[in-house]
């Protein structure tokens, strides 16, 4: 109130103005800061040396009816030397929740995942347990007594 | 002794002029704890706090020697266990106390549910408590990887894949947890920083909030329960009783830590097949077992997605129970919530049992 009994509008108006300004400022800063944080915590795909094919083992390394797990780029790949002498390769990651599968040579050869009991036949097809898809196949061929794995 | 009294009283006077000790003490002295036939269950909140304090202390000590890198993590835990004086004990206490804390937290939570302690005006105590449950499970999950042994590695491999069937954010969630395409060095450092910085800060804030509400609102009495007179003053009577439960908790903890010291498996090898018996900690067994028994597809919906969906809906329901149970908030019995709680307890026990016996 001033001495004429009229309200003095100036100070509340200034506060109103500043608080509106503050709200506006908060809004325009929260969004970019939030975006920056989300982008920061999201891992970047770094350029790894992606190879189309890789010489991963020699034929003598894997006896018949056994398997070996090798790293192909970032993927663990299981190479099986079948009873009939073929080489087959699959991603060793179980399609259920990503555990590394194991080759079982007894009886009918197959793959099992010990984490939740999924099973895959020798062609990588899911036959039991919670796995929803077959193991992803890779190409395995013999080149001068070594095994070369490549993408299909 | 009496020579020190004038000093003590002048220190007190000095303090009183700067911090109103007397009025704060007076406020706390008014807190009482009701007495009735179910008051036994009041001790489990305090016990959970006790184990949390043990976690803070033992965790700070472990951090002095632990090395959160893929090359050295396993070795540093091995050194803590085998070479650092009493290192085996500190590490064992940290692991056992974590498990006991989850146990007492579950008891505290279900007793609050069955006694309808969440009803008006304590809705926010329940909500903060449920968030603390999630934080605690987060502590368990992020801490499990740190020793970098085979069990830790594969359990984390599975755990970080769990969000992948979530719509839209699934793949992003997985990469956020792993820090890269696979469980490796980036995952370890993420888990470590979440475990020792983010979660402790959140937990301390929520625990303070939970305890301040408890101070303001007092302990809840179940609907229709006869209260004995007079109630127990919190300071010092109930505090002494709480401390007795802490002593008992400590005895259990130290006995387990010494008689069954926590072990360390083989160092994780990312190119080895998962061995038999890969399991998370027991409090994740209901989730583990549900993921194990659900078929790949149910009515052409992905099985994991169903488990995740049910888990998400249950978590939301659990968080919002005080607002869903309208009857309890007007002091009427609400039987369905007892049934839901009992069914959940039964499911958890069954699944933990199945997982234990590898069914």
GROMACS .gro file of N, CA and C in nm, chain B residues 116 118-120 123 223 317 320-334 336-337:
model
   72
  268UNK      N    1  -0.180  -5.431   0.741
  268UNK     CA    2  -0.235  -5.312   0.674
  268UNK      C    3  -0.169  -5.185   0.726
  270UNK      N    4   0.008  -5.002   0.575
  270UNK     CA    5   0.018  -4.905   0.465
  270UNK      C    6  -0.102  -4.813   0.458
  271UNK      N    7  -0.208  -4.843   0.537
  271UNK     CA    8  -0.332  -4.766   0.520
  271UNK      C    9  -0.314  -4.622   0.570
  272UNK      N   10  -0.404  -4.539   0.530
  272UNK     CA   11  -0.400  -4.398   0.566
  272UNK      C   12  -0.366  -4.382   0.714
  275UNK      N   13   0.059  -4.419   0.373
  275UNK     CA   14   0.079  -4.462   0.234
  275UNK      C   15   0.222  -4.438   0.187
  375UNK      N   16  -0.592  -5.323   1.210
  375UNK     CA   17  -0.734  -5.288   1.226
  375UNK      C   18  -0.799  -5.382   1.327
  469UNK      N   19   0.147  -5.282  -0.898
  469UNK     CA   20   0.039  -5.311  -0.805
  469UNK      C   21   0.089  -5.302  -0.661
  472UNK      N   22   0.141  -4.956  -0.541
  472UNK     CA   23   0.019  -4.874  -0.528
  472UNK      C   24  -0.085  -4.936  -0.435
  473UNK      N   25  -0.050  -5.045  -0.367
  473UNK     CA   26  -0.146  -5.113  -0.279
  473UNK      C   27  -0.223  -5.017  -0.186
  474UNK      N   28  -0.153  -4.921  -0.120
  474UNK     CA   29  -0.228  -4.834  -0.028
  474UNK      C   30  -0.340  -4.757  -0.095
  475UNK      N   31  -0.324  -4.732  -0.226
  475UNK     CA   32  -0.426  -4.653  -0.296
  475UNK      C   33  -0.532  -4.743  -0.359
  476UNK      N   34  -0.500  -4.873  -0.371
  476UNK     CA   35  -0.597  -4.966  -0.428
  476UNK      C   36  -0.688  -5.020  -0.318
  477UNK      N   37  -0.629  -5.045  -0.200
  477UNK     CA   38  -0.706  -5.099  -0.088
  477UNK      C   39  -0.785  -4.985  -0.021
  478UNK      N   40  -0.902  -4.955  -0.077
  478UNK     CA   41  -0.981  -4.843  -0.025
  478UNK      C   42  -1.041  -4.877   0.111
  479UNK      N   43  -1.071  -5.006   0.131
  479UNK     CA   44  -1.140  -5.044   0.254
  479UNK      C   45  -1.053  -5.023   0.376
  480UNK      N   46  -0.925  -5.064   0.365
  480UNK     CA   47  -0.836  -5.051   0.480
  480UNK      C   48  -0.819  -4.906   0.519
  481UNK      N   49  -0.825  -4.815   0.420
  481UNK     CA   50  -0.801  -4.674   0.452
  481UNK      C   51  -0.919  -4.614   0.530
  482UNK      N   52  -1.036  -4.686   0.527
  482UNK     CA   53  -1.144  -4.640   0.616
  482UNK      C   54  -1.164  -4.740   0.730
  483UNK      N   55  -1.052  -4.806   0.769
  483UNK     CA   56  -1.049  -4.896   0.885
  483UNK      C   57  -1.146  -5.013   0.875
  484UNK      N   58  -1.167  -5.061   0.752
  484UNK     CA   59  -1.248  -5.182   0.737
  484UNK      C   60  -1.159  -5.296   0.692
  485UNK      N   61  -1.199  -5.419   0.729
  485UNK     CA   62  -1.118  -5.535   0.691
  485UNK      C   63  -1.119  -5.550   0.539
  486UNK      N   64  -1.005  -5.586   0.482
  486UNK     CA   65  -1.000  -5.605   0.337
  486UNK      C   66  -0.933  -5.738   0.308
  488UNK      N   67  -0.934  -5.957   0.058
  488UNK     CA   68  -0.865  -5.994  -0.067
  488UNK      C   69  -0.715  -5.964  -0.062
  489UNK      N   70  -0.675  -5.860   0.012
  489UNK     CA   71  -0.534  -5.826   0.013
  489UNK      C   72  -0.452  -5.924   0.097
   0.00000   0.00000   0.00000
